mmCIF file of C-alpha atoms and ligand atoms in Angstrom:
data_model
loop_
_atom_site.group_PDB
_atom_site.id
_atom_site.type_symbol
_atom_site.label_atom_id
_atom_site.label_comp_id
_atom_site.label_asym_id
_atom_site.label_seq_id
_atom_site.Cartn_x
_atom_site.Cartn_y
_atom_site.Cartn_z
ATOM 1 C CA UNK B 1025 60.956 -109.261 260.236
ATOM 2 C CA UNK B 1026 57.109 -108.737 260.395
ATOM 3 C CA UNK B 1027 56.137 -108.470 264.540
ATOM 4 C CA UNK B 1028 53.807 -112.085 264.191
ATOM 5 C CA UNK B 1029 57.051 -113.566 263.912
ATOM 6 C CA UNK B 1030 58.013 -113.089 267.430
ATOM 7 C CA UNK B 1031 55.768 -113.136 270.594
ATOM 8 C CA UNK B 1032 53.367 -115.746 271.767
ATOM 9 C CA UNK B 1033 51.232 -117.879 269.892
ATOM 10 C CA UNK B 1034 47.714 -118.747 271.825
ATOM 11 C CA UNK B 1035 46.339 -122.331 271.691
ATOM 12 C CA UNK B 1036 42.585 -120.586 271.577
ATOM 13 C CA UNK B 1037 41.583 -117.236 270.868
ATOM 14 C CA UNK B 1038 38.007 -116.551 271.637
ATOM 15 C CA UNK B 1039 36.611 -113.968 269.823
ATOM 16 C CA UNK B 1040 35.018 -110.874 271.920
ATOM 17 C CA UNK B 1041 34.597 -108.251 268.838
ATOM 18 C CA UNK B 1042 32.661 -105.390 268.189
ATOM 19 C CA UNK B 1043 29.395 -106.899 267.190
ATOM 20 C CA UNK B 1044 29.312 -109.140 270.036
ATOM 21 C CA UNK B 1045 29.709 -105.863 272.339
ATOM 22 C CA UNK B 1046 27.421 -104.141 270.925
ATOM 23 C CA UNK B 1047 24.452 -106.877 270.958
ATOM 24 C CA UNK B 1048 24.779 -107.957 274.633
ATOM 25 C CA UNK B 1049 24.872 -103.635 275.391
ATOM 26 C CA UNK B 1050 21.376 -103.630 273.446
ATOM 27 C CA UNK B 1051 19.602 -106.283 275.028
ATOM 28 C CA UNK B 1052 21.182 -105.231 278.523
ATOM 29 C CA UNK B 1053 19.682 -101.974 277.750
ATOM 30 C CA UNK B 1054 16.276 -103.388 276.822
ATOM 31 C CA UNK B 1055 15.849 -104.797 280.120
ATOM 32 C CA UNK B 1056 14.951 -108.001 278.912
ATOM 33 C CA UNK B 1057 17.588 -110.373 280.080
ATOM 34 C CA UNK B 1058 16.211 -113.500 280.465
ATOM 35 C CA UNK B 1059 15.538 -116.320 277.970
ATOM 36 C CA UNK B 1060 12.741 -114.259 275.206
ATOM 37 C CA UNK B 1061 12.889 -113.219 271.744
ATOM 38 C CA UNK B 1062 17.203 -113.561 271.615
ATOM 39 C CA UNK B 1063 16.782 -117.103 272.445
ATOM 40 C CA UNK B 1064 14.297 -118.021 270.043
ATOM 41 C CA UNK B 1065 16.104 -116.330 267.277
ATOM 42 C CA UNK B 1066 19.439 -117.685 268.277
ATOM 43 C CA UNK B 1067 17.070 -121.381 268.183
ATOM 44 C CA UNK B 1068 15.414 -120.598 264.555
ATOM 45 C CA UNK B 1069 18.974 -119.500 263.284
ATOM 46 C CA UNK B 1070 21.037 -122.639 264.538
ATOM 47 C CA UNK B 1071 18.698 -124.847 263.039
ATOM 48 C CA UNK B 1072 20.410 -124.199 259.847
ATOM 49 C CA UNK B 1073 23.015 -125.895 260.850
ATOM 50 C CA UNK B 1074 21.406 -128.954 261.888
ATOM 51 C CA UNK B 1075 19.461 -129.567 258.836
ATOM 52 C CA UNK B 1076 16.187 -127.791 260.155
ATOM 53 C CA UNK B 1077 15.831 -129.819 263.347
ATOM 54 C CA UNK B 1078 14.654 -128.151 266.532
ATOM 55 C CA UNK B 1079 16.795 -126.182 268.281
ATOM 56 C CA UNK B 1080 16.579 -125.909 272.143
ATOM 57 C CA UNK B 1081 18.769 -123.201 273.582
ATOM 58 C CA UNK B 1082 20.626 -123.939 276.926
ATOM 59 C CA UNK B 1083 22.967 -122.407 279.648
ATOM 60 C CA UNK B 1084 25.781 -124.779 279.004
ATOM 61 C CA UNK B 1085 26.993 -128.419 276.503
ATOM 62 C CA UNK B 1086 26.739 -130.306 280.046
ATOM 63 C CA UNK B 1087 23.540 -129.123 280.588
ATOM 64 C CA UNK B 1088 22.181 -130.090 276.766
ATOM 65 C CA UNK B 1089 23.946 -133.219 277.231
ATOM 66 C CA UNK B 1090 22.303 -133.944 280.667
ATOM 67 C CA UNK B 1091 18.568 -132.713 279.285
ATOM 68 C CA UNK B 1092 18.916 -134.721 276.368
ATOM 69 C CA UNK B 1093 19.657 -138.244 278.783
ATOM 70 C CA UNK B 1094 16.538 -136.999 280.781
ATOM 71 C CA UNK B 1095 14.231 -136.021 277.753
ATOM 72 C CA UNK B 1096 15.009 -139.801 276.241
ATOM 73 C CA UNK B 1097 14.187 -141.351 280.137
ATOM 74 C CA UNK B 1098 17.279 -142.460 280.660
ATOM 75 C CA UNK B 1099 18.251 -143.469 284.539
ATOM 76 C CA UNK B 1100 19.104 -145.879 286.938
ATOM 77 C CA UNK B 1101 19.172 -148.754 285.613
ATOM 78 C CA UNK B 1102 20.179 -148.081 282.252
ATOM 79 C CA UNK B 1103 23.670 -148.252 280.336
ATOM 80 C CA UNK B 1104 24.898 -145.454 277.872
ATOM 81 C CA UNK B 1105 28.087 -146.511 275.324
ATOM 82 C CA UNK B 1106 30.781 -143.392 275.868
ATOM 83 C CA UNK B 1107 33.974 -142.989 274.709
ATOM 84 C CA UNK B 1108 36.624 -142.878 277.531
ATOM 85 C CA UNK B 1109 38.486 -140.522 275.271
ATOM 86 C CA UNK B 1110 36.787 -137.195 275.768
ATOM 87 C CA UNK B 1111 36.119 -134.621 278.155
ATOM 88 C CA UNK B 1112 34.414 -135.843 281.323
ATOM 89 C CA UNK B 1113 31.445 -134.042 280.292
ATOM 90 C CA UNK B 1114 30.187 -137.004 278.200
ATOM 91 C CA UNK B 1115 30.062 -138.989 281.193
ATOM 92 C CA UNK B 1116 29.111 -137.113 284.104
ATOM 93 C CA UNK B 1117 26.039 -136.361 281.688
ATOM 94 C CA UNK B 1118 25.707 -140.205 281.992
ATOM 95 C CA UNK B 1119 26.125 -140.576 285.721
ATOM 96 C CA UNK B 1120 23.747 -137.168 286.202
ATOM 97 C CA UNK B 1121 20.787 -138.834 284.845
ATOM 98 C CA UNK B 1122 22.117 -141.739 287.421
ATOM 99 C CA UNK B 1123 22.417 -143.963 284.809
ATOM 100 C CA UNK B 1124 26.326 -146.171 284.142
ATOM 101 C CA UNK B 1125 28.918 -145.098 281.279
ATOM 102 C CA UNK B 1126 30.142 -148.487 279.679
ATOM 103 C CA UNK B 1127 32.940 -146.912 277.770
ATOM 104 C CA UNK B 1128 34.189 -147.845 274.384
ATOM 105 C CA UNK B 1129 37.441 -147.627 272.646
ATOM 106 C CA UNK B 1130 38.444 -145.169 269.938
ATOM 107 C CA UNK B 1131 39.575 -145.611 266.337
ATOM 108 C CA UNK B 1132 43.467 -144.731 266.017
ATOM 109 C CA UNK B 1133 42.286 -142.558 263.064
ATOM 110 C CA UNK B 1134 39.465 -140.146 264.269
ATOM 111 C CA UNK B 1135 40.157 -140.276 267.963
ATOM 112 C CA UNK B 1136 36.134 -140.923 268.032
ATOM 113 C CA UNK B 1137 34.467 -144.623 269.123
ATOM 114 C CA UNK B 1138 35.262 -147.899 267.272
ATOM 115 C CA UNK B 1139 31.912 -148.717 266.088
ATOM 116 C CA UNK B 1140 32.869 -152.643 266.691
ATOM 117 C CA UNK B 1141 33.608 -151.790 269.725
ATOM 118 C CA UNK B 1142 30.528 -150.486 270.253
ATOM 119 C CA UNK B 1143 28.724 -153.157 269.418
ATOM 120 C CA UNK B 1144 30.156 -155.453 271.255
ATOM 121 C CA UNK B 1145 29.420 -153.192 274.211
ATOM 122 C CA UNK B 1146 25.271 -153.420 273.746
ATOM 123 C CA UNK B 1147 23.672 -155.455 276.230
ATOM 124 C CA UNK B 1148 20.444 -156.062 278.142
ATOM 125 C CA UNK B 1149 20.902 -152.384 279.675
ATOM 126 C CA UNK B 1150 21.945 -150.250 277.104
ATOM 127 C CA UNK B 1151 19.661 -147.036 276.888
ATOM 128 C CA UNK B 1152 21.396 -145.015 274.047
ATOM 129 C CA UNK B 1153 24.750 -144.723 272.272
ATOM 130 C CA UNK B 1154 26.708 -141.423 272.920
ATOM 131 C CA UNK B 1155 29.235 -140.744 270.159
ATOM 132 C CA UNK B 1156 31.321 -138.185 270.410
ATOM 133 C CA UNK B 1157 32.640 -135.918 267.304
ATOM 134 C CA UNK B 1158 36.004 -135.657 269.089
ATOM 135 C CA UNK B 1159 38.518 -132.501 267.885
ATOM 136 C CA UNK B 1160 36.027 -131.457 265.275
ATOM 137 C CA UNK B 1161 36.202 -135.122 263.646
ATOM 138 C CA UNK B 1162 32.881 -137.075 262.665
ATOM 139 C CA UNK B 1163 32.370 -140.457 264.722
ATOM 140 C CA UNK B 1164 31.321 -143.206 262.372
ATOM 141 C CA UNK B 1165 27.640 -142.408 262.287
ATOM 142 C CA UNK B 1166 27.482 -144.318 258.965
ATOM 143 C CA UNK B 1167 27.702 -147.592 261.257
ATOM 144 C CA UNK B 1168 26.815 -146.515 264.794
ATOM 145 C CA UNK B 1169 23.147 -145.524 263.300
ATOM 146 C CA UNK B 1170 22.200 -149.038 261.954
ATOM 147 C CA UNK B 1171 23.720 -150.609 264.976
ATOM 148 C CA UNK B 1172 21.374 -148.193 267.178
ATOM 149 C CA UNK B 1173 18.380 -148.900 264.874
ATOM 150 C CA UNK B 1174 18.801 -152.531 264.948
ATOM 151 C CA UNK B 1175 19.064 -152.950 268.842
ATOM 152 C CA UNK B 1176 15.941 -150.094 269.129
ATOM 153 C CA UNK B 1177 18.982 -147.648 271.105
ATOM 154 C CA UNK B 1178 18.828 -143.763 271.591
ATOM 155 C CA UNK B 1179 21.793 -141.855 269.956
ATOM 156 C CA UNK B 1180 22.753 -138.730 271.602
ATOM 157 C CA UNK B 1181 25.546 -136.995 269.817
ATOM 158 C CA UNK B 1182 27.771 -135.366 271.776
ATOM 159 C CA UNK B 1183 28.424 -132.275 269.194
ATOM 160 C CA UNK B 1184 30.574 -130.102 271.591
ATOM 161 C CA UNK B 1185 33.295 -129.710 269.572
ATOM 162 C CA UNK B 1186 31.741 -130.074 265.905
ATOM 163 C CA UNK B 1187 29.423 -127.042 264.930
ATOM 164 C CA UNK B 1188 29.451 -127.599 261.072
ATOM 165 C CA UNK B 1189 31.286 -130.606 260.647
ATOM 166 C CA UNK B 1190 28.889 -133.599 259.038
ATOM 167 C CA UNK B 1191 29.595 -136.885 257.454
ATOM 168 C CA UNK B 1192 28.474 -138.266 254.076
ATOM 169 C CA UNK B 1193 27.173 -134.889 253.768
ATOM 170 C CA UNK B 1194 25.207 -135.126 256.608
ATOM 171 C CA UNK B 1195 25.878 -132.823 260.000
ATOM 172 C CA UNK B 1196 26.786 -133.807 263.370
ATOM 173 C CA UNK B 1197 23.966 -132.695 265.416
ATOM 174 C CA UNK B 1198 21.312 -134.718 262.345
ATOM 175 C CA UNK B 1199 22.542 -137.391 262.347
ATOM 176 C CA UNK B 1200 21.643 -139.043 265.531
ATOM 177 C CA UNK B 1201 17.819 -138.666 268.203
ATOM 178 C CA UNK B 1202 19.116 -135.787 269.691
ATOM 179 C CA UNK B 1203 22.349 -133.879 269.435
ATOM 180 C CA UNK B 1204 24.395 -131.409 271.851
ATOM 181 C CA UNK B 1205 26.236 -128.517 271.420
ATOM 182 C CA UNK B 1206 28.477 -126.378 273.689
ATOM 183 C CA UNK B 1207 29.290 -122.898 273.089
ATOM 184 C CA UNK B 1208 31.940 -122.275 276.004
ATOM 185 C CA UNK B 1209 34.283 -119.539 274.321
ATOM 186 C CA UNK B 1210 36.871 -121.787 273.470
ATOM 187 C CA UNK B 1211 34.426 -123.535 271.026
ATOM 188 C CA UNK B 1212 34.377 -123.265 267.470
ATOM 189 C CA UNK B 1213 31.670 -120.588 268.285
ATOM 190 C CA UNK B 1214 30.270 -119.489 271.755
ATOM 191 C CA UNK B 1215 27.841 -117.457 273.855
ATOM 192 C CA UNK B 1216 30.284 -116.941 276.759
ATOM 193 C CA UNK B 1217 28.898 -120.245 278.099
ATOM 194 C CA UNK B 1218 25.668 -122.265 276.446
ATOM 195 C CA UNK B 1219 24.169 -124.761 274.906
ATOM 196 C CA UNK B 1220 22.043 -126.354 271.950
ATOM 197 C CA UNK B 1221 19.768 -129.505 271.777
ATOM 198 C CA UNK B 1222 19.021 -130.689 267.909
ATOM 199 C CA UNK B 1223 16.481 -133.354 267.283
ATOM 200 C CA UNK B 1224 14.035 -134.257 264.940
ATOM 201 C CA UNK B 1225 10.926 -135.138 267.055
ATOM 202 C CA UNK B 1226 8.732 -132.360 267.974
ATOM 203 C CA UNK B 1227 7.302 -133.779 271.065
ATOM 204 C CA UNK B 1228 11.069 -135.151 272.044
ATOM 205 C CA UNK B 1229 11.436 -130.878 271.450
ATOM 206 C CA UNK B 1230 8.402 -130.318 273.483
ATOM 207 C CA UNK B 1231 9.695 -132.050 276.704
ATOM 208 C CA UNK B 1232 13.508 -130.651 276.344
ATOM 209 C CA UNK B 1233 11.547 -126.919 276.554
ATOM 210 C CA UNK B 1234 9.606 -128.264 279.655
ATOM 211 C CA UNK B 1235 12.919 -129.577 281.318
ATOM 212 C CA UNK B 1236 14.697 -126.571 281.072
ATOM 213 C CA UNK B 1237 12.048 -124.247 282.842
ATOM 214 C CA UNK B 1238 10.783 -126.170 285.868
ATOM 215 C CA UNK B 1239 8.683 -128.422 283.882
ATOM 216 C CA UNK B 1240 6.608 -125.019 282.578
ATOM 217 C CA UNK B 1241 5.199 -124.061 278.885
ATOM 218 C CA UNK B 1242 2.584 -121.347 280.493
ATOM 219 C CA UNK B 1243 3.712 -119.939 283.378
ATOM 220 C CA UNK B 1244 3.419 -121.218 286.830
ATOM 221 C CA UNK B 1245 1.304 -124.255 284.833
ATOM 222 C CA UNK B 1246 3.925 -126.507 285.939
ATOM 223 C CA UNK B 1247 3.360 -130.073 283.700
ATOM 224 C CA UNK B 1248 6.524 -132.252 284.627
ATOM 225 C CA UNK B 1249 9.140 -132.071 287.189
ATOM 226 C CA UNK B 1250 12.501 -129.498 285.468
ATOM 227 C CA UNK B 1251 15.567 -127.664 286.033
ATOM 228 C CA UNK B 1252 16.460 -124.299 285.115
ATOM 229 C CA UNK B 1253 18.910 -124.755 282.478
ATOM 230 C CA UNK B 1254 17.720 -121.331 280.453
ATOM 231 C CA UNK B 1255 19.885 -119.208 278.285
ATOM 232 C CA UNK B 1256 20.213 -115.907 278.979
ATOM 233 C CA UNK B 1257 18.661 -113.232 275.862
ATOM 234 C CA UNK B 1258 22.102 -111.644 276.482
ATOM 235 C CA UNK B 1259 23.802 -114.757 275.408
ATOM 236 C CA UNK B 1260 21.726 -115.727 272.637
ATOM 237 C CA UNK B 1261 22.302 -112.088 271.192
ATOM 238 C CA UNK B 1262 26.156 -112.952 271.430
ATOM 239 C CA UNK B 1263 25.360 -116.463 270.326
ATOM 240 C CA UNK B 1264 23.756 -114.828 267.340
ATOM 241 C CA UNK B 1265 26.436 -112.563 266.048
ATOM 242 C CA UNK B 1266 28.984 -115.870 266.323
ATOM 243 C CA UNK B 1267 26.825 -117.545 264.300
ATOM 244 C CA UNK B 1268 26.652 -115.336 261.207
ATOM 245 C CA UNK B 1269 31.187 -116.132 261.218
ATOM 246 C CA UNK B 1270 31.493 -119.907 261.975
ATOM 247 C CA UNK B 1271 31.148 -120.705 257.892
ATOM 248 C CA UNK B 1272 33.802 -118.474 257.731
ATOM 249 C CA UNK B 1273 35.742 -119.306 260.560
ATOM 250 C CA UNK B 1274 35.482 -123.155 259.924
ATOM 251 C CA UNK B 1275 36.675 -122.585 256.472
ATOM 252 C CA UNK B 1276 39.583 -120.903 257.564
ATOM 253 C CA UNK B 1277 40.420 -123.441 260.589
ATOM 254 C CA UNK B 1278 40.280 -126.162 257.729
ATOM 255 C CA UNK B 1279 42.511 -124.224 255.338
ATOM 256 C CA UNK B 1280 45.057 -123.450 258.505
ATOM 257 C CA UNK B 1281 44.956 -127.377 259.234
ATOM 258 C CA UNK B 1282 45.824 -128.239 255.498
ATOM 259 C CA UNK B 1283 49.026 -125.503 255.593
ATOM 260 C CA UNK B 1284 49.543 -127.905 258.559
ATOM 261 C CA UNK B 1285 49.262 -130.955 257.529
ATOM 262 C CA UNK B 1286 51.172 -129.484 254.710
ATOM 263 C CA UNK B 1287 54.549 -128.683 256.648
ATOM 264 C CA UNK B 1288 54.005 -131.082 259.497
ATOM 265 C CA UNK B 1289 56.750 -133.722 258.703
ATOM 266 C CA UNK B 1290 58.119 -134.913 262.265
ATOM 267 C CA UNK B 1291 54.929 -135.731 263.725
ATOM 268 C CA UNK B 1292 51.737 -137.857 262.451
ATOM 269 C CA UNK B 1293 49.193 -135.104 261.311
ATOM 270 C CA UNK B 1294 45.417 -135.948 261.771
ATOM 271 C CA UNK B 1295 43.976 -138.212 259.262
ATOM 272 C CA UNK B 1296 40.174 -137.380 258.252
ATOM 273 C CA UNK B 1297 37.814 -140.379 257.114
ATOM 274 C CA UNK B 1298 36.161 -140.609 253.663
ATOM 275 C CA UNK B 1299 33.260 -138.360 253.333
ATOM 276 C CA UNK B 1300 33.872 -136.637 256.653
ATOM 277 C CA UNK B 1301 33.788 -132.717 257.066
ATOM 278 C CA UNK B 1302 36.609 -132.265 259.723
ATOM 279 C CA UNK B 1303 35.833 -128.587 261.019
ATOM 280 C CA UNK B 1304 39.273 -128.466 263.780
ATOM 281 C CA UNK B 1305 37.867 -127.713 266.725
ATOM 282 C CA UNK B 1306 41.417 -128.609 267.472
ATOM 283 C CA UNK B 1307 44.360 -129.938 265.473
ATOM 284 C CA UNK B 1308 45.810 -132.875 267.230
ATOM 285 C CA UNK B 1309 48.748 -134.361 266.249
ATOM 286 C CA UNK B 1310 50.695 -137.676 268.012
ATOM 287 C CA UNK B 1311 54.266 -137.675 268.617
ATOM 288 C CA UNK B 1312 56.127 -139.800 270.724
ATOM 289 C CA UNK B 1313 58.575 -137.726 273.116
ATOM 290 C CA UNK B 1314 55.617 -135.618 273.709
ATOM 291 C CA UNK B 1315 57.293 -133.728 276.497
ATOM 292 C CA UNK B 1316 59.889 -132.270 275.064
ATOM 293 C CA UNK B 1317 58.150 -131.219 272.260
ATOM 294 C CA UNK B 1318 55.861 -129.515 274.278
ATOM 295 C CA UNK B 1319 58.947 -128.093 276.087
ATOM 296 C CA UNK B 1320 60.521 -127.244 272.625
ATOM 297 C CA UNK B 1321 56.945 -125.604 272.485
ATOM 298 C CA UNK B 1322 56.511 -123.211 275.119
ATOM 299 C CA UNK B 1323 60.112 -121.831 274.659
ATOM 300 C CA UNK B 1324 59.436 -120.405 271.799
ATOM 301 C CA UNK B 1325 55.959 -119.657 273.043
ATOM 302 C CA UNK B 1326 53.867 -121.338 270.644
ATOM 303 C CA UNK B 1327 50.935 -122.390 272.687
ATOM 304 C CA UNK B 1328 50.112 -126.386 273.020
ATOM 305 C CA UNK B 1329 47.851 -128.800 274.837
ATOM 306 C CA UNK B 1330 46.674 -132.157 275.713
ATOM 307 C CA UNK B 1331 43.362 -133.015 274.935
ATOM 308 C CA UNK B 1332 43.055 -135.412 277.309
ATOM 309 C CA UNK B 1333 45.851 -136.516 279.234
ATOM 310 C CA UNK B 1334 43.604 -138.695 281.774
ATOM 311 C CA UNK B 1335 40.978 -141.311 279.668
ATOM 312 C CA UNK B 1336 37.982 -140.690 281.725
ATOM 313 C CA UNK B 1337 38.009 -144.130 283.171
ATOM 314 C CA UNK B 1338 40.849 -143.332 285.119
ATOM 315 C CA UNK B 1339 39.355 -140.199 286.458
ATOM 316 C CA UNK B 1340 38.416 -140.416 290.509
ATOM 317 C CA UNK B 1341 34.936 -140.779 290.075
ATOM 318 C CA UNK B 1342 34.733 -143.181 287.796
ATOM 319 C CA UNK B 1343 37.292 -145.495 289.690
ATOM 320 C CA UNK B 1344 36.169 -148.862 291.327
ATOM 321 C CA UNK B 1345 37.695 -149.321 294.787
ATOM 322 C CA UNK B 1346 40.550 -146.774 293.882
ATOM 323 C CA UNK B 1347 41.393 -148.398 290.624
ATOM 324 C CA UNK B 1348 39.938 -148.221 286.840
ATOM 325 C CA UNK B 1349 37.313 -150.737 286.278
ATOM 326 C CA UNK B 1350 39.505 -154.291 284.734
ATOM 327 C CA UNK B 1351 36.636 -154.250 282.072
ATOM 328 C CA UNK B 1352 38.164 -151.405 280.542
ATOM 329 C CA UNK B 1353 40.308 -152.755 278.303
ATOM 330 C CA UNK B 1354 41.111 -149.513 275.706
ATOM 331 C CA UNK B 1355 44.345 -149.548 274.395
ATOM 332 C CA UNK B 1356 43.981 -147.185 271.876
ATOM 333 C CA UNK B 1357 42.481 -144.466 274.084
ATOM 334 C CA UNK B 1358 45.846 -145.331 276.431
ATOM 335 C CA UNK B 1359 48.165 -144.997 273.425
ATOM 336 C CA UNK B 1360 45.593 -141.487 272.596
ATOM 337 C CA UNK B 1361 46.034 -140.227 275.636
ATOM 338 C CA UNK B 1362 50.277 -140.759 276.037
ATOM 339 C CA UNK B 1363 50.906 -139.304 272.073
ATOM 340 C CA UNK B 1364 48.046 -136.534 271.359
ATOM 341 C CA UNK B 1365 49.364 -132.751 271.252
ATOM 342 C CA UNK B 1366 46.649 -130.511 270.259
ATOM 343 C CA UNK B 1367 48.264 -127.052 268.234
ATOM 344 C CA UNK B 1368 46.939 -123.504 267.349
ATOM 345 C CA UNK B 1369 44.576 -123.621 264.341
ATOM 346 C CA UNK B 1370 42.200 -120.936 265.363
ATOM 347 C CA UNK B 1371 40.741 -118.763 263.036
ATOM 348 C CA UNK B 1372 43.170 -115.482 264.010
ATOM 349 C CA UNK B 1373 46.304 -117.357 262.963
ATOM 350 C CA UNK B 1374 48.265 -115.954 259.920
ATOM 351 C CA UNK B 1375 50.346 -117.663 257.907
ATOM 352 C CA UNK B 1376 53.491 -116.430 259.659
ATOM 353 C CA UNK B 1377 51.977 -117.756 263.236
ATOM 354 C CA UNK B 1378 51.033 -121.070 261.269
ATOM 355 C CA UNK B 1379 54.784 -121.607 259.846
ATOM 356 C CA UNK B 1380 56.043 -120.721 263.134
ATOM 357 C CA UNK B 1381 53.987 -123.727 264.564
ATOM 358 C CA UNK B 1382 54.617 -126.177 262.204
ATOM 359 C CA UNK B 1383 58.883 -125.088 261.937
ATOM 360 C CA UNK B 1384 58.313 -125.643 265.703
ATOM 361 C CA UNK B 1385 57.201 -128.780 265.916
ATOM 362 C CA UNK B 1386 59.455 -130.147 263.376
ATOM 363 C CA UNK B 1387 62.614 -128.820 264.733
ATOM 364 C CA UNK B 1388 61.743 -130.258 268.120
ATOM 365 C CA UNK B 1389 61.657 -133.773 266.602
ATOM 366 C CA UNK B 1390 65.869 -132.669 264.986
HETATM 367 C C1 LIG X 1494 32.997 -128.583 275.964
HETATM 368 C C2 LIG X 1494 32.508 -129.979 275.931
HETATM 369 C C3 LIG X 1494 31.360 -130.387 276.631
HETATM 370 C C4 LIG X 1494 30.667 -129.525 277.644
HETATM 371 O O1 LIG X 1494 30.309 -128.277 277.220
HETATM 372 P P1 LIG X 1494 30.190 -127.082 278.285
HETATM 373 O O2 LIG X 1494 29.529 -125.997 277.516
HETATM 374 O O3 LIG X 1494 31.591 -126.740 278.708
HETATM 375 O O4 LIG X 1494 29.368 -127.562 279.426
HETATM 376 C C5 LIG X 1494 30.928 -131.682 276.465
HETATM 377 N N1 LIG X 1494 31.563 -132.543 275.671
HETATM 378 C C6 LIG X 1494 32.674 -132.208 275.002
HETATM 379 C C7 LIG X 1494 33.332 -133.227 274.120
HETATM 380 C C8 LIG X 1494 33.192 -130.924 275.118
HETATM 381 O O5 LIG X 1494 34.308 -130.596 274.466
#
């Protein structure tokens, strides 16, 4: 029996190689750290896969997300359409900027928002419209963007989880004003930890550079009141060396989800919409005993997890006098959150691993 068919399986497997090692020793040896000539590189290079768009380079996706609210002039006062059904991120962006999350249901299908849902959320205070391309899954851009356009709203993509993926041949990231990226290492690609902002508008560029360094273009010329959200040079260099895989690595998480979906029998595999480029950030199935199939799971060591077991509107901050707002009405995202099981589909899988996974899960349902 080959040795992948025993031993554990990992849910993620961030990739620290060679190349990666090498370019953080070189600029740590340059002495230039900071955000410089790596960051601008890493900036010109992403922009590929955004279409072109600008590229703005930060420390973190909560951070691009957060920016992005600020650079639009979102704040109290003002209303931003969220999925419940993602990782609190999304919404502490929203609350950050001290603006209110009214949050949306999801689409059984995509696990991303229910664009009629989302438009019977806009009101007299909504500022923007923040999809989110849950799992690696397109949201419905094709109707969020004419809702946006006809009500004059801001669309910030939340892109955290979908370097490469795109609908109607479009990509996530240029498809809405601005879009976010996170490159945390369990990402489809990282930096250790960091960011990206895509848009389209130069000056909406201009200001995102200004709010991520204290408000300055020329030093100590301070225009506007900023953070310090920079990337490090030693990240970007990282950054860059991911960045020259993910084709490769998204190809083969796609061709490990369609083995998948393939063997999968006992559980309901992840249905992609028409025209959408699913890239698997993670492969999410629902089953009902969810449980024990996970049990089943992590006896035989094949790693699993729930992506997210709490919808954000139940989460403590977002609570109203100890209990989720009554006009949250989601069932779907309840019904997401009790069923979803997210499984291995990383790049570093063979196909031994992969039939291990999907035997697995099948035999737990027998
Ligand atoms: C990871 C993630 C973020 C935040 O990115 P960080 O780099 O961890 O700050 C935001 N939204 C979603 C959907 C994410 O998965």
């Amino acid at each position: 029996m080959p040795v992948e068919s025993e031993g554990p399986i990992p849910a993620a497997s961030p990739v620290i190689g060679e190349a990666e090692i090498e370019a953080a020793v070189r600029v740590l040896r340059s002495g230039r750290v900071v955000q410089g000539p790596e960051v601008a590189a890493f900036e010109e290079e992403f922009s590929e896969v955004v279409a072109g768009r600008h590229c703005v380079a930060v420390n973190s996706g909560t951070s691009a997300l957060h920016l992005a609210l600020m650079a639009l002039g979102i704040g109290p006062g003002d209303e931003v359409i969220v999925p419940s059904f993602t990782f609190a991120a999304s919404a502490n962006a929203v609350r950050l900027v001290g603006a209110e999350p009214v949050f949306v249901d999801i689409e059984p299908g995509s696990f991303c928002v229910e664009p009629d849902a989302v438009a019977a959320a806009i009101g007299p205070k909504t500022a923007a419209i923040m999809p989110v391309h849950l799992y690696g899954h397109p949201a419905a851009m094709d109707r969020i963007g004419p809702l946006a356009e006809q009500h004059g709203l801001a669309i910030v993509e939340d892109a955290a989880q979908a370097h490469g993926a795109s609908l109607g041949g479009v990509a996530a990231g240029a498809m809405g004003t601005v879009g976010c990226f996170s490159f945390y290492p369990t990402k489809n690609m990282h930096a250790l930890e960091g960011g990206m902002i895509t848009t389209a508008d130069a000056e909406t560029a201009r200001t995102l550079r200004l709010l991520r360094n204290q408000g300055m273009e020329q030093r100590y010329a301070n225009e506007i009141v900023g953070a310090n959200m920079r990337l490090t040079d030693v990240a970007a260099a990282i950054g860059r060396v991911q960045l020259t895989q993910l084709d490769g690595w998204t190809e083969q998480r796609r061709s490990n989800a369609a083995f998948l979906d393939a063997k999968i029998t006992a559980a309901v595999t992840p249905p992609v919409a028409d025209d959408a480029r699913h890239v698997y950030h993670q492969y999410t199935v629902r089953v009902q005993e969810r449980e024990a199939v996970q049990e089943y799971l992590n006896e035989r060591q094949i790693g699993n997890a729930v992506y997210y077991p709490t919808p954000v509107h139940r989460l403590l901050p977002y609570l109203k006098d100890g209990s989720p707002d009554p006009r949250w009405d989601l069932p779907e995202t309840e019904r997401a959150a009790a069923e979803v099981l997210s499984l291995p589909v990383h790049p570093s899988l063979s196909e031994d691993q992969l039939a291990r996974v999907a035997d697995a899960v099948n035999g737990a349902a027998s």
